[in-house]
XYZ file of C-alpha atoms in Angstrom:
175
model
C -0.235 0.119 -0.020
C 2.973 2.355 0.795
C 3.950 2.207 -3.229
C 0.165 3.097 -3.725
C 0.331 6.196 -1.823
C 3.076 6.789 -2.963
C 2.044 7.048 -6.703
C 2.437 3.564 -8.241
C -1.394 3.300 -8.834
C -0.627 0.199 -11.080
C 0.251 -1.587 -7.755
C -3.685 -1.324 -6.266
C -4.384 -4.259 -8.882
C -2.744 -7.032 -6.522
C -4.113 -5.800 -3.326
C -7.642 -6.163 -4.559
C -6.735 -9.459 -5.819
C -5.859 -10.429 -2.645
C -8.384 -8.978 -0.613
C -11.779 -8.213 -2.602
C -12.948 -11.963 -1.457
C -12.486 -11.166 1.657
C -14.461 -7.516 1.365
C -17.223 -9.263 -0.938
C -17.836 -12.129 2.101
C -17.885 -9.928 4.802
C -20.248 -7.188 2.855
C -22.469 -10.540 2.408
C -22.409 -11.579 5.845
C -23.209 -7.578 6.956
C -26.162 -7.102 4.620
C -27.057 -10.878 2.911
C -26.786 -9.134 -0.246
C -24.884 -9.960 -3.166
C -25.492 -7.138 -5.860
C -24.561 -4.730 -2.968
C -21.863 -6.288 -1.712
C -19.961 -6.253 -5.093
C -20.768 -2.543 -5.567
C -19.665 -1.884 -2.057
C -16.314 -3.699 -2.814
C -15.801 -1.359 -5.633
C -16.157 1.959 -3.768
C -13.720 0.998 -0.750
C -11.237 0.394 -3.775
C -12.320 3.492 -4.988
C -11.926 5.237 -2.130
C -8.789 3.951 -0.451
C -7.660 5.439 -4.189
C -8.862 8.889 -3.601
C -7.750 8.605 0.155
C -4.229 6.903 -0.664
C -2.587 9.898 0.686
C -4.217 9.166 4.485
C -2.225 5.770 5.112
C 0.412 6.385 7.328
C 1.347 2.440 7.895
C 1.297 2.649 11.527
C -1.279 0.089 11.130
C -1.519 -2.563 9.070
C -3.395 -2.344 5.726
C -6.058 -4.789 6.797
C -7.328 -2.212 9.819
C -7.081 0.769 7.214
C -9.362 -1.167 4.563
C -11.528 -2.468 6.977
C -12.098 1.313 8.371
C -12.776 2.137 5.265
C -15.172 -0.705 4.614
C -17.169 0.109 7.526
C -17.360 3.583 6.549
C -18.856 2.445 3.107
C -21.455 0.597 4.615
C -22.356 3.225 6.807
C -22.664 5.228 4.274
C -24.970 3.043 2.661
C -26.814 2.265 5.506
C -27.849 6.530 5.722
C -28.522 6.321 2.303
C -30.732 3.532 1.990
C -31.925 3.865 5.468
C -32.552 0.307 5.798
C -30.407 -2.975 5.858
C -31.080 -4.753 2.976
C -32.755 -8.426 3.073
C -31.270 -11.629 2.835
C -30.940 -12.648 -1.086
C -33.266 -16.018 -1.530
C -31.690 -17.572 -4.277
C -34.288 -20.883 -4.830
C -32.887 -21.839 -8.530
C -29.830 -22.954 -7.134
C -30.967 -25.750 -6.059
C -29.429 -28.942 -6.656
C -31.090 -31.004 -9.289
C -29.985 -34.566 -8.323
C -31.089 -36.330 -5.318
C -29.481 -35.128 -1.974
C -29.489 -37.007 1.117
C -31.372 -35.716 4.118
C -28.041 -34.483 6.251
C -27.356 -32.137 3.468
C -31.073 -30.707 3.496
C -30.615 -30.254 7.021
C -27.114 -29.062 6.643
C -28.816 -26.306 3.873
C -31.671 -25.508 6.703
C -29.568 -24.905 9.543
C -27.186 -22.512 7.181
C -30.253 -20.862 5.906
C -31.126 -20.117 9.615
C -28.045 -19.062 10.682
C -27.136 -16.747 7.683
C -30.725 -15.116 9.010
C -30.059 -15.376 12.786
C -26.743 -13.392 11.847
C -28.885 -10.694 10.180
C -30.930 -10.303 12.964
C -27.940 -9.435 15.367
C -27.652 -5.315 15.727
C -24.877 -4.078 13.539
C -22.284 -3.368 15.918
C -22.391 -6.911 17.193
C -22.757 -8.617 13.867
C -19.283 -6.741 12.845
C -17.407 -7.819 15.673
C -18.538 -11.623 15.013
C -18.011 -11.265 11.812
C -14.463 -9.780 11.969
C -13.264 -11.611 14.701
C -14.648 -15.187 13.762
C -14.965 -15.085 9.835
C -12.177 -12.965 9.096
C -9.742 -13.818 12.013
C -9.027 -10.436 13.040
C -8.153 -9.729 16.380
C -9.453 -7.793 19.013
C -7.227 -4.805 18.753
C -7.308 -4.287 14.980
C -11.068 -4.787 15.432
C -11.354 -1.888 18.529
C -8.480 0.208 16.446
C -10.992 0.724 13.334
C -14.209 0.488 15.303
C -12.780 3.227 17.839
C -13.272 1.230 21.468
C -11.756 -0.476 23.655
C -10.278 -3.998 23.321
C -12.479 -5.290 25.837
C -15.771 -3.510 24.594
C -14.809 -5.695 21.375
C -14.335 -8.866 23.546
C -18.294 -7.633 25.160
C -19.222 -7.407 22.212
C -18.492 -10.548 20.674
C -19.205 -12.397 23.676
C -23.100 -10.849 23.392
C -22.798 -11.832 19.448
C -22.178 -15.458 20.116
C -25.197 -15.465 23.146
C -27.452 -13.905 21.275
C -27.206 -15.345 17.801
C -27.611 -18.817 19.867
C -30.614 -17.817 21.079
C -32.111 -16.206 17.754
C -31.030 -19.511 16.024
C -32.767 -21.576 18.484
C -35.920 -19.508 18.301
C -35.821 -20.047 15.110
C -35.506 -23.531 15.018
C -38.310 -23.785 17.867
C -35.424 -25.585 20.217
C -34.709 -23.801 23.614
C -31.772 -23.109 25.502
C -30.150 -25.536 26.979
């Protein structure tokens, strides 16, 4: 990123190739909307290019990139004043017979996605970044503008709430 900041714009292409999938997955998990996620990934890299001069190299590139990604999402939420619903792709089912285990797994995965979308944005973001993206709590705290302890609490509460929501969706009760 330092070379991009210093004017070698062509060096942005490898950064895009390396990180666009990660950003896309982050946004799909946050919004449930694949098309919107693609648009937001593009917006992140446009902003990286536009604001490249602000990258100081004091923190990791991923932390800086996810700070921009968070701002893009917040701008999008303000613009549309609502979160996008989970995309349902019913035409993408296998044509060949599938086992009950496969059906159960798909059903559980769909319920988990739905439960994740029902978390508050702060909890969902902390959980996705820590568990799906593998970011350290300190990195999340840095770009979220809060303490590491606050991130730990958000993740803990997100997991607790996710479990409650998932169980409610399945009709089971907590043990």
